[in-house]
Structure formats: C-alpha cells, structure tokens
C-alpha cells in the first residue's frame, strides 16, 4: 500500500488542489525616490495592477523630515499626500531609486513604514550603467530602511517583481 | 506568482522546448565517475532533459553516452555486452562505439557496409573532478569544459554525491537560493550536524531569524546576501551564489567545507540533486568524509545500490513527530538534505506557481526566474549565449563574512566571492 506522501505527491493528486483564491489583494505603494526613477514609475503606472498606488517624492522637496508623519509625497497627478496616509493604506511599499540618484527620501518613508510595520522593498535600477560608487551611495541610503534591496540591471525586472508580488 | 506559460517555459526541458534549449547550452553533471568504475564495466541507464540514454566505458577507457535503444528493434542497450571497444545489443548483436556509430551488424555481410549507415544519437561524456559531464547541445557551439572549483581542487579535497529528487528541477533549485528558510527548517541541525556545528555564524543565524536581504545580479547569475546582526553594530553576511541555470552554492560555516548543488532535470517531474563539499586549501578529514557518506550535511543516505534517498515519499520520509515536538527537528524529518527534499516534493511534481503568494524576501527567487526568462528569450530571439556558459562565471565562491554596516557586501566580499586556488574561503 502506498504511503500517504507517495499518493499525495503525484501529478494526478495535484489536480485536486483547492482552486479557491488563497489570498486577498495586497495594497502596494510604489514610490519613485528621484527624477530618473520617476520615469520608470510613470511607465509602470500605465500597466494593469490589482491595487497599486504610484507616487513620487516632490521635486525640490523631500519627506526626509525628522517627524515622518509630517512628510509629503505627490501622486503622479501632482496631488500632495502625506507619507503616513499612504503607508497606512499600504500592505507593502516599494521604493525605486536610480543608481547614483538622490534616495535620501527613503529615510522618512522607511521610518514611517517601520513604525507602521509595513514591509519595504527597495529597488536600485540602472545599475548596469552606473559606477560601483554610485550604486554604493544609493545602497547606503536605502539599506537601513529596506527589508529587501534588489540591485537590478534591467528596468524590466521591476515589472516581473511586481507581477510576482501580485501588486 | 508566475503565469502558466512562464512556468511551463522554465520547467519543461525536453528536446525542442525553450527551457531545454537553454540547458543544452551547458556542460551538466551526468554521472558520478564511480558509476563507470572500470573499462568494460556494466553500462548505466541515464535520463537527462527527458532523453533516455545509456552510458558506458569501453575497453580503452573512453566514455560514451548514447541513445539507450538499439536502432534495430528498439531494445534497451542496458542489457548489452560491453566488450571489445563497443556495446553490443543482447538481442541480435548489433554493436556500437562510444560515438553511437554502429560498428557491426552480424546478420549482414560485412562487405555491405550497412552498419556505416546506422548511428545512434550521442553526447560527449568527460570525466572531471570525479564527475562525468555531458553537453547535449549543438556540437558547433560546445563550450570549454567546466571549471567549477569543486572539480578543479585535488581529489582529496572534494566529495560529491547525488540523489534522486522527485519533483521538477526549478522548485528544487529555488530551495537552494531561498536563504530565509534556514532559520526555520534547519534550525535544529545547525548545532548538531557534524558538517555545520561549532561555527560562530550559527549563533548569528539562530539569534536573528529575520534576516534582511540584498540581491545583486552577477555576471553568471546572482549574489544573494542575507544580513543578520553581529556584534558592535556590524553585519553578518551569508552570500549565496547562483550561476545559471542550476548551480547554487551555500555560504560556508566556520572551517567546515564549502558546499553547494547542481539541480539537473531528469524529466519534467524529477531531477538529480547533486551535492558537493570541498575545501579550497586542505584535504577533507576522515571524519568529514565519513559524515558525508553517512548522509550528513547536505548529503543524504540512499537506499543501498540506488541514488534514491532512504527516507523518501514511500515511507513518509520517516517523519518523527516526537522529534518535531521536542524541537530536535523543525519538520520532523531528519537531515538537512531530506528536510528540503521532503517539502519540495510535497509541492507536487511541478508546482502551480499561479497560486503562490511571494513576499519581499522571495526576491532572490523572483530575480532568478527573471534572469532565466530573459536568457531564454535572448537565446531564442538572437542566439545569445546565456550567462554561466563562460568558465569565468563558474569561478565563484559563496562566502560568510562580517562587515561594517555601511559597506555593501558586493564590495566587502568582492575577493571572497571569487574562487582562487590555494586561497582559504571567507567563512565565519
């Protein structure tokens, strides 16, 4: 007689896996930390996503305020919005920065995420074209505030990652 | 989450499939050299990338890997007689050399030369570092022989085993780059397994169950850094190497040997888990070799005369609920290798990735899939040789290292991540 495991690990038994949805939609905030990454985030915003909010750090501004609840972001439609409100509404936050760009806004966003226990993922894009020094500089700004940092050579990775995370 | 067509593309490796074309760009481990121990020894059945083959070693010590079935009536050559520089079919005596060329058809007049018209498909089979390697792609594009460090160190410094894993290669490989499971699934073994215990790094692992990850693209694949807190505000980094498509190398512990895996598709529902342990600068001790042969560390004990683990799905992996309850093992299955295999097999022969819910710490897996898909597309569309074929991509090492908090592991461990002869591994 076959063991329980032997029977249950067959392809035939795989057909009987419950097909009901096993998760609800996650709310994701995708934030461009600098001008170069804003271009990418705008392009991403044109895709079809489950529950994504696309934001940017206001030009010439930074939410890097010592009081994170007072920090501000901007929607891609130029509406000002508080960091805390966006983080409160999110299950996960994805910060996108260009290698060598100005990612200092990560501190205020990350601090708020930390307070609210919201997962942070940071992406450094354009790494293939950047110097190690530029990558290191951006990495140093993102690392303290990220549960996961990805240094990607290709912008396409962001789409694959967002799809994989069911954004 | 991966769409079904992407999942199919990565998990199907038979002839003519996109994933199969990718694998056929590489030298792959096919057999342990010990499986063909002497000239004219019994032939061995081999299935790789969904192709049934037969391996043999002829009277002159040449290795052959050819179509398993005789061109005459389709009989398996496993029953054949390996003699006088060829493998002779047991049915009607047709004989083949290591290139698959038929060299004798006893029933036909020799002068007819009919045997010249018969040739079985064959692949090169080359011994290197105790492993027999094959390349199943276009002969015109055959790359240089592999240069992985574990096969280039002296024989006394390296040990390789293999075991059958009864699921698709991708879910096995993904386990090899999933650093976050170690603090859970293997936590019972870090301080007891003879090939892991005693390392200071184990304490970092056990005291910080929520590592922070950084994933960086490397020339051949990925560096996956898992960061945990160490003393004085420093970070303990464990850096896993993944080289495309199926090589993974786990960070070492203390002065224990360095280890890793190859995950080679047998077909779309089974794979070979190759496990290697080596030390770049010293011989393996008798105790280490004994432990490896006994199935410790990343190796497993197999059913006698086979490469099927003794703990397998037919016996529910010998699960011990009392050990699980007592915390001696996290899952109740004994041994690091079988802890991984049992859970990966439980996913089914080919898991439906449309249903999974990945999280941020799975970015190593997401990036690996992304790079595989990108490489397949570049290969199919433009004939671009995929990463990992270049032998320079193979000269890598995993590393365990303590670094200041502001130092990227890619910089701080730059030298440590390159295999250099006679240079000790970076390990904690």
Coordinates of C-alpha atoms in Angstrom, one line a residue:
Chain A
X1 CA 0.0 0.0 0.0
X2 CA 1.3 3.4 -0.9
X3 CA 2.2 5.8 1.8
X4 CA 0.3 9.0 2.3
X5 CA 3.1 11.0 0.9
X6 CA 3.6 8.8 -2.1
X7 CA -0.1 9.1 -3.1
X8 CA -0.4 12.8 -2.4
X9 CA 2.7 13.9 -4.3
X10 CA 1.6 12.6 -7.7
X11 CA 0.6 14.7 -10.6
X12 CA -2.8 13.1 -10.5
X13 CA -3.4 14.3 -6.9
X14 CA -2.2 17.8 -7.8
X15 CA -5.3 18.1 -9.8
X16 CA -7.4 18.1 -6.6
X17 CA -5.7 21.1 -5.1
X18 CA -8.3 23.5 -3.9
X19 CA -8.8 26.1 -6.6
X20 CA -10.4 28.8 -4.4
X21 CA -8.5 32.0 -4.1
X22 CA -6.0 31.8 -1.2
X23 CA -5.2 35.5 -0.8
X24 CA -6.9 38.9 -0.9
X25 CA -5.4 41.8 -2.8
X26 CA -2.4 43.5 -1.3
X27 CA -2.3 47.3 -1.4
X28 CA 1.1 48.4 -2.7
X29 CA 2.6 51.9 -2.8
X30 CA 5.3 52.3 -5.4
X31 CA 7.4 55.4 -4.8
X32 CA 9.9 57.0 -7.1
X33 CA 12.6 58.5 -4.9
X34 CA 14.2 60.6 -7.6
X35 CA 13.7 62.0 -11.1
X36 CA 15.2 59.2 -13.1
X37 CA 13.2 56.6 -11.3
X38 CA 10.0 58.7 -11.8
X39 CA 10.2 58.0 -15.5
X40 CA 10.1 54.3 -14.8
X41 CA 7.4 54.5 -12.2
X42 CA 5.2 56.6 -14.6
X43 CA 5.7 53.8 -17.2
X44 CA 4.7 51.2 -14.6
X45 CA 1.6 53.1 -13.7
X46 CA 0.3 52.5 -17.2
X47 CA 0.1 48.8 -16.6
X48 CA -2.8 46.9 -15.2
X49 CA -2.3 46.2 -11.5
X50 CA -4.5 44.8 -8.7
X51 CA -4.1 47.5 -6.1
X52 CA -1.2 49.8 -6.7
X53 CA -0.6 53.5 -5.9
X54 CA 2.1 55.2 -7.8
X55 CA 3.8 58.1 -6.0
X56 CA 6.9 60.3 -6.2
X57 CA 8.9 62.5 -4.0
X58 CA 8.1 66.1 -4.8
X59 CA 10.7 67.8 -6.9
X60 CA 13.0 70.0 -4.8
X61 CA 11.4 68.6 -1.7
X62 CA 12.0 65.7 0.5
X63 CA 9.8 63.9 3.0
X64 CA 13.1 63.5 5.0
X65 CA 11.6 65.4 7.9
X66 CA 12.6 64.2 11.3
X67 CA 8.8 63.9 12.0
X68 CA 7.9 61.3 9.5
X69 CA 4.2 61.8 10.0
X70 CA 4.7 65.3 8.5
X71 CA 6.4 64.1 5.4
X72 CA 4.8 64.6 2.0
X73 CA 4.6 62.7 -1.3
X74 CA 3.0 63.5 -4.6
X75 CA 0.8 61.4 -6.8
X76 CA 1.7 61.2 -10.4
X77 CA -1.2 63.6 -11.0
X78 CA 0.6 66.1 -8.7
X79 CA -1.7 65.8 -5.7
X80 CA 0.1 66.2 -2.4
X81 CA -0.4 63.4 0.0
X82 CA 1.0 62.6 3.4
X83 CA 3.6 59.8 3.8
X84 CA 1.7 58.4 6.8
X85 CA -1.6 58.2 5.0
X86 CA 0.0 56.4 2.1
X87 CA 1.9 54.0 4.3
X88 CA -1.2 53.4 6.5
X89 CA -3.1 52.4 3.4
X90 CA -0.4 50.0 2.1
X91 CA 0.4 46.4 2.8
X92 CA 3.8 46.9 1.2
X93 CA 5.9 49.7 0.0
X94 CA 8.3 49.5 -3.0
X95 CA 10.8 52.3 -3.2
X96 CA 12.5 52.8 -6.6
X97 CA 15.8 54.7 -6.9
X98 CA 18.2 55.2 -9.8
X99 CA 21.8 54.2 -9.1
X100 CA 23.6 57.4 -8.1
X101 CA 20.3 59.2 -7.7
X102 CA 19.1 61.0 -4.6
X103 CA 17.4 58.4 -2.4
X104 CA 17.6 60.3 0.8
X105 CA 13.8 60.4 0.9
X106 CA 14.0 56.7 1.8
X107 CA 14.7 57.6 5.4
X108 CA 11.4 59.3 6.1
X109 CA 9.4 56.8 4.2
X110 CA 11.2 53.9 5.7
X111 CA 10.9 55.3 9.2
X112 CA 7.1 55.5 8.8
X113 CA 6.9 52.0 7.4
X114 CA 8.9 50.8 10.3
X115 CA 6.5 52.5 12.8
X116 CA 3.5 51.1 11.0
X117 CA 5.1 47.6 10.4
X118 CA 4.8 47.8 6.7
X119 CA 7.1 45.7 4.5
X120 CA 9.6 47.7 2.4
X121 CA 11.4 46.6 -0.7
X122 CA 13.9 48.8 -2.4
X123 CA 15.0 48.6 -6.0
X124 CA 18.1 50.2 -7.4
X125 CA 17.6 50.4 -11.2
X126 CA 20.1 51.3 -13.9
X127 CA 22.9 49.5 -12.0
X128 CA 24.4 48.2 -15.2
X129 CA 25.2 51.7 -16.5
X130 CA 26.3 53.1 -13.1
X131 CA 29.6 53.0 -11.3
X132 CA 30.1 50.9 -8.2
X133 CA 30.5 54.1 -6.3
X134 CA 27.1 55.4 -7.4
X135 CA 25.4 52.1 -6.6
X136 CA 27.1 52.0 -3.2
X137 CA 25.9 55.6 -2.5
X138 CA 22.3 54.8 -3.3
X139 CA 22.5 51.5 -1.4
X140 CA 23.7 53.2 1.7
X141 CA 20.6 55.4 1.6
X142 CA 18.2 52.6 1.1
X143 CA 19.7 49.8 3.2
X144 CA 18.7 50.9 6.7
X145 CA 15.1 51.2 5.6
X146 CA 14.6 48.1 3.5
X147 CA 13.7 44.5 4.3
X148 CA 14.9 43.6 0.8
X149 CA 17.1 45.5 -1.6
X150 CA 17.4 44.5 -5.2
X151 CA 20.1 45.9 -7.5
X152 CA 18.8 45.3 -11.0
X153 CA 20.5 45.8 -14.3
X154 CA 17.3 45.8 -16.2
X155 CA 14.2 48.0 -15.6
X156 CA 12.1 45.1 -16.8
X157 CA 12.8 43.4 -13.5
X158 CA 10.5 45.8 -11.7
X159 CA 7.6 44.6 -13.8
X160 CA 8.4 41.0 -13.1
X161 CA 8.8 41.6 -9.4
X162 CA 5.5 43.5 -9.2
X163 CA 3.7 40.7 -11.0
X164 CA 5.3 38.1 -8.8
X165 CA 4.2 40.0 -5.7
X166 CA 0.7 40.3 -7.1
X167 CA 0.8 44.1 -7.0
Chain B
X1 CA 3.4 34.3 -8.9
X2 CA 4.3 33.2 -12.3
X3 CA 2.0 32.9 -15.3
X4 CA 1.3 29.4 -16.5
X5 CA 3.1 29.9 -19.8
X6 CA 6.2 31.3 -18.0
X7 CA 6.1 28.3 -15.6
X8 CA 5.9 25.9 -18.5
X9 CA 8.8 27.6 -20.2
X10 CA 11.0 27.3 -17.2
X11 CA 10.0 23.8 -16.1
X12 CA 9.9 22.0 -19.4
X13 CA 13.4 20.9 -20.6
X14 CA 12.8 18.2 -23.1
X15 CA 14.1 18.3 -26.6
X16 CA 12.8 21.3 -28.6
X17 CA 11.5 23.2 -25.6
X18 CA 12.8 26.7 -24.9
X19 CA 13.9 25.6 -21.4
X20 CA 15.5 22.6 -22.9
X21 CA 17.4 24.7 -25.4
X22 CA 18.8 26.8 -22.5
X23 CA 20.0 23.7 -20.6
X24 CA 21.6 22.3 -23.7
X25 CA 24.0 25.3 -23.8
X26 CA 25.8 24.0 -20.7
X27 CA 28.0 21.1 -19.5
X28 CA 26.0 19.2 -16.9
X29 CA 26.9 16.5 -14.4
X30 CA 25.5 13.3 -15.8
X31 CA 27.0 10.5 -13.6
X32 CA 29.5 10.1 -10.8
X33 CA 32.7 8.7 -12.2
X34 CA 32.4 5.8 -9.8
X35 CA 29.3 4.6 -11.7
X36 CA 31.5 3.5 -14.5
X37 CA 34.4 2.3 -12.4
X38 CA 36.5 0.4 -15.0
X39 CA 36.8 -0.4 -18.6
X40 CA 34.1 -2.7 -20.0
X41 CA 32.1 -2.3 -16.8
X42 CA 28.3 -2.7 -17.0
X43 CA 26.5 0.2 -18.8
X44 CA 24.3 2.6 -16.9
X45 CA 20.9 3.9 -17.8
X46 CA 20.8 7.7 -17.7
X47 CA 17.9 10.1 -18.3
X48 CA 18.7 13.8 -18.6
X49 CA 16.5 16.5 -20.0
X50 CA 13.8 13.9 -20.8
X51 CA 16.2 11.9 -23.0
X52 CA 16.8 8.2 -22.4
X53 CA 20.4 7.4 -22.7
X54 CA 23.0 4.7 -21.9
X55 CA 26.4 5.5 -20.5
X56 CA 29.3 3.1 -20.9
X57 CA 33.1 2.9 -20.7
X58 CA 34.8 0.9 -23.4
X59 CA 37.8 -1.3 -23.4
X60 CA 40.1 1.6 -24.0
X61 CA 38.6 3.7 -21.1
X62 CA 36.7 6.0 -23.4
X63 CA 33.3 7.2 -22.1
X64 CA 30.2 7.1 -24.2
X65 CA 26.7 8.5 -23.7
X66 CA 24.3 7.3 -26.5
X67 CA 20.7 6.7 -27.2
X68 CA 19.6 3.9 -24.9
X69 CA 17.8 2.0 -27.6
X70 CA 19.2 -0.2 -30.4
X71 CA 18.5 1.2 -33.8
X72 CA 17.4 -2.3 -35.0
X73 CA 14.3 -3.1 -33.0
X74 CA 14.4 -0.6 -30.1
X75 CA 15.8 -2.9 -27.4
X76 CA 17.4 -1.3 -24.4
X77 CA 21.2 -1.5 -24.7
X78 CA 21.3 -1.7 -20.9
X79 CA 21.1 -5.5 -21.5
X80 CA 24.0 -5.2 -23.9
X81 CA 27.5 -6.7 -23.6
X82 CA 30.2 -4.1 -23.1
X83 CA 33.2 -5.7 -24.8
X84 CA 36.0 -5.2 -27.3
X85 CA 35.5 -1.4 -27.7
X86 CA 31.8 -1.3 -28.0
X87 CA 28.4 -2.0 -26.6
X88 CA 26.7 -5.0 -28.3
X89 CA 22.9 -5.3 -28.2
X90 CA 21.8 -8.5 -26.5
X91 CA 19.1 -9.2 -29.0
X92 CA 20.8 -9.5 -32.4
X93 CA 24.3 -8.5 -31.7
X94 CA 24.4 -5.0 -33.2
X95 CA 27.4 -3.2 -31.8
X96 CA 28.0 0.5 -31.2
X97 CA 31.1 2.5 -30.2
X98 CA 31.2 5.4 -27.8
X99 CA 30.2 7.9 -30.5
X100 CA 27.0 5.9 -31.2
X101 CA 28.3 4.7 -34.5
X102 CA 27.2 1.2 -35.3
X103 CA 30.4 -0.9 -36.0
X104 CA 29.0 -4.3 -36.5
X105 CA 25.7 -6.0 -37.7
X106 CA 26.4 -9.7 -37.5
X107 CA 23.4 -10.7 -39.7
X108 CA 24.6 -8.5 -42.6
X109 CA 27.5 -9.2 -44.8
X110 CA 30.4 -7.1 -43.5
X111 CA 31.2 -6.1 -47.1
X112 CA 27.8 -4.5 -47.5
X113 CA 28.9 -1.7 -45.1
X114 CA 25.3 -1.3 -43.9
X115 CA 26.5 -0.7 -40.4
X116 CA 28.0 2.5 -41.6
X117 CA 24.5 3.9 -42.2
X118 CA 23.5 3.3 -38.6
X119 CA 24.4 5.8 -35.9
X120 CA 22.7 6.5 -32.6
X121 CA 22.5 10.0 -31.2
X122 CA 25.4 10.5 -28.8
X123 CA 26.7 13.2 -26.5
X124 CA 30.2 13.8 -25.2
X125 CA 30.9 12.4 -21.7
X126 CA 34.0 13.7 -20.0
X127 CA 35.5 12.9 -16.5
X128 CA 36.4 15.9 -14.5
X129 CA 36.7 16.0 -10.7
X130 CA 35.1 12.7 -10.0
X131 CA 32.0 13.6 -12.1
X132 CA 31.2 12.6 -15.7
X133 CA 29.9 15.7 -17.6
X134 CA 27.9 15.9 -20.7
X135 CA 27.0 18.6 -23.2
X136 CA 23.8 17.9 -25.1
X137 CA 23.7 21.0 -27.3
X138 CA 24.8 21.9 -30.8
X139 CA 28.3 20.4 -31.3
X140 CA 29.4 23.5 -33.1
X141 CA 28.7 25.6 -30.0
X142 CA 30.2 23.3 -27.5
X143 CA 31.8 25.4 -24.7
X144 CA 35.1 24.8 -22.9
X145 CA 35.0 22.1 -20.2
X146 CA 33.6 23.2 -16.8
X147 CA 35.8 25.0 -14.3
X148 CA 33.8 24.8 -11.1
X149 CA 36.2 24.9 -8.2
X150 CA 34.9 21.7 -6.6
X151 CA 36.1 19.8 -9.6
X152 CA 39.5 21.5 -10.0
X153 CA 40.8 21.1 -6.5
X154 CA 42.8 17.9 -5.7
X155 CA 40.7 14.8 -5.3
X156 CA 41.4 14.5 -1.6
X157 CA 39.8 18.0 -1.0
X158 CA 36.4 17.2 -2.6
X159 CA 33.4 14.9 -2.3
X160 CA 30.3 14.7 -4.5
X161 CA 27.1 12.8 -4.1
X162 CA 23.9 12.7 -6.0
X163 CA 20.3 11.8 -5.1
X164 CA 17.0 11.5 -6.9
X165 CA 14.6 14.2 -6.1
X166 CA 11.0 13.5 -7.2
X167 CA 9.9 17.0 -8.4
X168 CA 10.7 19.4 -11.2
X169 CA 14.2 20.9 -11.2
X170 CA 13.1 24.5 -10.7
X171 CA 11.4 24.1 -7.3
X172 CA 14.5 22.2 -6.1
X173 CA 16.8 24.9 -7.4
X174 CA 14.6 27.7 -5.9
X175 CA 15.1 26.0 -2.5
X176 CA 18.9 26.4 -3.0
X177 CA 18.6 30.2 -3.2
X178 CA 15.9 30.6 -0.6
X179 CA 18.1 31.7 2.3
X180 CA 15.2 32.7 4.6
X181 CA 14.1 29.1 5.3
X182 CA 17.3 28.1 7.1
X183 CA 16.4 29.8 10.3
X184 CA 13.3 27.7 10.5
X185 CA 13.5 24.4 8.7
X186 CA 17.2 23.7 9.5
X187 CA 17.4 25.3 12.9
X188 CA 17.6 22.0 14.7
X189 CA 20.6 20.9 12.7
X190 CA 22.9 23.9 12.8
X191 CA 24.3 23.0 16.2
X192 CA 24.2 19.2 15.8
X193 CA 25.2 18.3 12.3
X194 CA 28.9 17.4 12.2
X195 CA 29.4 19.4 9.0
X196 CA 27.7 22.5 10.4
X197 CA 28.1 22.7 14.1
X198 CA 30.6 24.8 16.0
X199 CA 30.7 27.7 13.7
X200 CA 30.2 31.2 15.2
X201 CA 28.0 32.1 12.3
X202 CA 25.4 29.6 13.5
X203 CA 24.8 31.8 16.5
X204 CA 24.1 34.7 14.3
X205 CA 21.7 32.6 12.3
X206 CA 19.8 31.4 15.4
X207 CA 19.6 34.6 17.2
X208 CA 18.3 36.6 14.3
X209 CA 15.5 34.8 12.5
X210 CA 14.5 37.8 10.4
X211 CA 17.4 38.4 8.0
X212 CA 17.5 41.3 5.6
X213 CA 18.3 40.5 2.0
X214 CA 20.1 42.1 -0.8
X215 CA 20.0 40.6 -4.3
X216 CA 22.6 41.7 -6.8
X217 CA 23.0 40.5 -10.4
X218 CA 26.3 38.8 -11.1
X219 CA 27.9 38.0 -14.4
X220 CA 26.7 34.4 -14.3
X221 CA 23.6 34.8 -12.2
X222 CA 23.0 36.3 -8.7
X223 CA 24.7 37.1 -5.5
X224 CA 22.1 36.7 -2.7
X225 CA 23.2 38.3 0.5
X226 CA 21.4 37.6 3.8
X227 CA 22.3 40.0 6.5
X228 CA 22.0 39.4 10.2
X229 CA 23.1 41.4 13.2
X230 CA 26.6 40.8 14.6
X231 CA 28.5 42.5 17.4
X232 CA 29.4 46.2 17.6
X233 CA 26.7 47.2 15.0
X234 CA 28.3 45.1 12.3
X235 CA 26.5 42.8 10.0
X236 CA 27.0 39.1 9.5
X237 CA 26.5 38.3 5.8
X238 CA 25.8 35.0 4.2
X239 CA 26.3 35.2 0.5
X240 CA 24.8 32.5 -1.8
X241 CA 25.9 32.1 -5.3
X242 CA 23.5 31.2 -8.1
X243 CA 25.0 30.6 -11.5
X244 CA 22.7 29.9 -14.4
X245 CA 20.8 27.8 -14.8
X246 CA 21.1 25.3 -12.0
X247 CA 24.2 25.8 -9.8
X248 CA 23.8 27.0 -6.2
X249 CA 26.4 27.4 -3.6
X250 CA 25.6 28.0 0.1
X251 CA 27.7 30.1 2.4
X252 CA 30.2 28.1 4.5
X253 CA 30.3 27.7 8.2
X254 CA 33.5 28.0 10.3
X255 CA 36.3 25.8 8.9
X256 CA 33.8 23.3 7.5
X257 CA 34.0 22.5 3.8
X258 CA 32.2 24.7 1.3
X259 CA 29.2 23.2 -0.3
X260 CA 26.5 23.5 -3.0
X261 CA 24.4 21.8 -5.5
X262 CA 23.5 21.3 -9.1
X263 CA 19.8 20.7 -9.9
X264 CA 19.7 18.7 -13.2
X265 CA 16.4 17.8 -14.8
X266 CA 15.9 14.1 -15.4
X267 CA 12.5 14.9 -16.9
X268 CA 9.9 17.5 -16.1
X269 CA 8.9 15.7 -12.9
X270 CA 12.2 14.6 -11.4
X271 CA 15.7 15.9 -11.1
X272 CA 19.1 14.9 -9.8
X273 CA 20.2 16.8 -6.8
X274 CA 24.0 16.9 -7.0
X275 CA 25.7 17.8 -3.7
X276 CA 29.3 18.7 -3.4
X277 CA 31.5 19.6 -0.4
X278 CA 35.1 20.7 -0.8
X279 CA 37.7 22.7 0.9
X280 CA 39.9 25.0 -1.2
X281 CA 43.0 24.7 0.9
X282 CA 43.0 21.4 2.7
X283 CA 42.1 17.8 2.4
X284 CA 38.8 16.6 3.8
X285 CA 39.3 14.8 7.0
X286 CA 38.3 11.1 7.5
X287 CA 35.6 12.3 9.9
X288 CA 34.2 14.7 7.3
X289 CA 34.2 12.1 4.6
X290 CA 32.6 9.6 6.9
X291 CA 29.9 12.1 7.8
X292 CA 29.2 12.9 4.1
X293 CA 29.0 9.2 3.2
X294 CA 26.6 8.8 6.1
X295 CA 24.3 11.4 4.7
X296 CA 25.2 14.3 7.0
X297 CA 25.3 18.0 6.0
X298 CA 23.7 18.5 2.6
X299 CA 24.2 14.8 1.6
X300 CA 21.6 12.1 2.2
X301 CA 21.7 8.4 2.9
X302 CA 20.3 6.4 0.0
X303 CA 18.7 3.0 -0.4
X304 CA 21.5 0.5 -0.9
X305 CA 22.6 0.3 -4.6
X306 CA 20.5 3.2 -5.6
X307 CA 20.5 7.0 -5.6
X308 CA 17.0 7.2 -4.0
X309 CA 17.1 8.6 -0.5
X310 CA 16.4 6.0 2.2
X311 CA 13.9 8.5 3.6
X312 CA 11.5 9.0 0.8
X313 CA 7.9 9.6 0.0
X314 CA 7.1 5.9 0.1
X315 CA 7.9 5.9 3.9
X316 CA 6.7 9.4 4.6
X317 CA 10.3 10.5 4.9
X318 CA 10.5 8.6 8.2
X319 CA 8.9 11.6 9.8
X320 CA 9.4 11.7 13.6
X321 CA 6.6 13.7 15.2
X322 CA 8.2 13.3 18.6
X323 CA 11.5 14.9 17.4
X324 CA 9.4 17.7 15.8
X325 CA 7.5 18.3 19.0
X326 CA 10.7 18.3 21.1
X327 CA 12.3 20.8 18.7
X328 CA 15.1 18.5 17.7
X329 CA 13.9 18.9 14.1
X330 CA 11.6 21.6 12.9
X331 CA 9.7 19.5 10.4
X332 CA 10.1 16.1 11.9
X333 CA 12.3 14.9 9.0
X334 CA 15.9 14.2 9.8
X335 CA 18.8 15.6 7.8
X336 CA 19.2 18.9 6.0
X337 CA 19.0 17.5 2.5
X338 CA 15.9 15.5 3.2
X339 CA 14.3 18.3 5.1
X340 CA 14.5 20.3 1.9
X341 CA 13.6 17.5 -0.5
X342 CA 10.6 16.3 1.5
X343 CA 9.0 19.7 1.5
X344 CA 9.8 20.4 -2.1
X345 CA 8.4 17.0 -3.2
X346 CA 5.3 17.8 -1.1
X347 CA 4.5 20.6 -3.5
X348 CA 3.8 18.0 -6.2
X349 CA 5.9 17.1 -9.2
X350 CA 5.6 20.5 -10.8
X351 CA 4.1 23.2 -8.5
X352 CA 1.4 25.5 -9.9
X353 CA 3.1 28.9 -9.4
X354 CA 0.0 30.8 -10.4
X355 CA -1.3 30.2 -6.9
X356 CA 1.7 31.2 -4.8
X357 CA 1.9 34.4 -2.8
X358 CA 5.5 35.5 -2.8
X359 CA 6.8 38.2 -0.4
X360 CA 9.6 40.6 -0.4
X361 CA 12.1 38.1 0.9
X362 CA 11.5 36.0 -2.1
X363 CA 13.2 38.4 -4.4
X364 CA 16.1 36.1 -5.0
X365 CA 13.7 33.6 -6.5
X366 CA 11.9 36.3 -8.4
X367 CA 15.1 37.6 -9.9
X368 CA 16.4 34.1 -10.8
X369 CA 13.2 33.4 -12.7
X370 CA 13.5 36.8 -14.4
X371 CA 17.1 36.1 -15.5
X372 CA 16.2 32.7 -16.7
X373 CA 13.3 34.0 -18.8
X374 CA 15.5 36.8 -20.1
X375 CA 18.2 34.4 -21.1
X376 CA 15.7 32.0 -22.8
X377 CA 14.3 34.9 -24.8
X378 CA 17.8 36.2 -25.8
X379 CA 18.8 32.7 -26.8
X380 CA 15.8 32.0 -28.9
X381 CA 15.5 35.5 -30.5
X382 CA 19.1 36.4 -31.0
X383 CA 21.1 33.3 -30.3
X384 CA 22.8 35.0 -27.3
X385 CA 24.9 32.6 -25.2
X386 CA 23.4 32.6 -21.8
X387 CA 25.3 33.5 -18.6
X388 CA 27.1 30.7 -16.8
X389 CA 28.4 29.1 -20.0
X390 CA 31.6 31.2 -19.8
X391 CA 34.0 29.4 -17.5
X392 CA 34.9 32.7 -15.8
X393 CA 31.3 32.8 -14.5
X394 CA 32.0 29.4 -12.8
X395 CA 34.9 30.5 -10.7
X396 CA 32.8 31.7 -7.8
X397 CA 32.5 31.0 -4.1
X398 CA 29.9 31.6 -1.6
X399 CA 31.0 33.5 1.5
X400 CA 30.2 34.2 5.1
X401 CA 31.7 37.4 6.4
X402 CA 31.2 40.2 9.0
X403 CA 31.3 43.7 7.5
X404 CA 30.8 47.2 8.8
X405 CA 27.2 48.4 8.4
X406 CA 27.9 50.9 5.7
X407 CA 29.9 48.5 3.4
X408 CA 28.0 46.8 0.5
X409 CA 28.6 43.1 0.6
X410 CA 29.4 43.2 -3.1
X411 CA 32.4 45.4 -2.3
X412 CA 33.4 44.0 1.1
X413 CA 33.2 40.4 -0.1
X414 CA 34.4 41.1 -3.7
X415 CA 37.6 39.0 -3.4
X416 CA 35.9 36.4 -1.3
X417 CA 33.3 35.6 -3.9
X418 CA 35.9 34.6 -6.5
X419 CA 37.4 31.2 -6.5
X420 CA 41.2 31.5 -6.2
X421 CA 43.5 28.4 -6.0
X422 CA 45.1 28.0 -2.5
X423 CA 43.1 30.9 -1.0
X424 CA 41.0 30.0 2.0
X425 CA 37.3 30.6 1.8
X426 CA 35.8 33.6 3.7
X427 CA 33.8 31.9 6.5
X428 CA 32.5 32.6 10.0

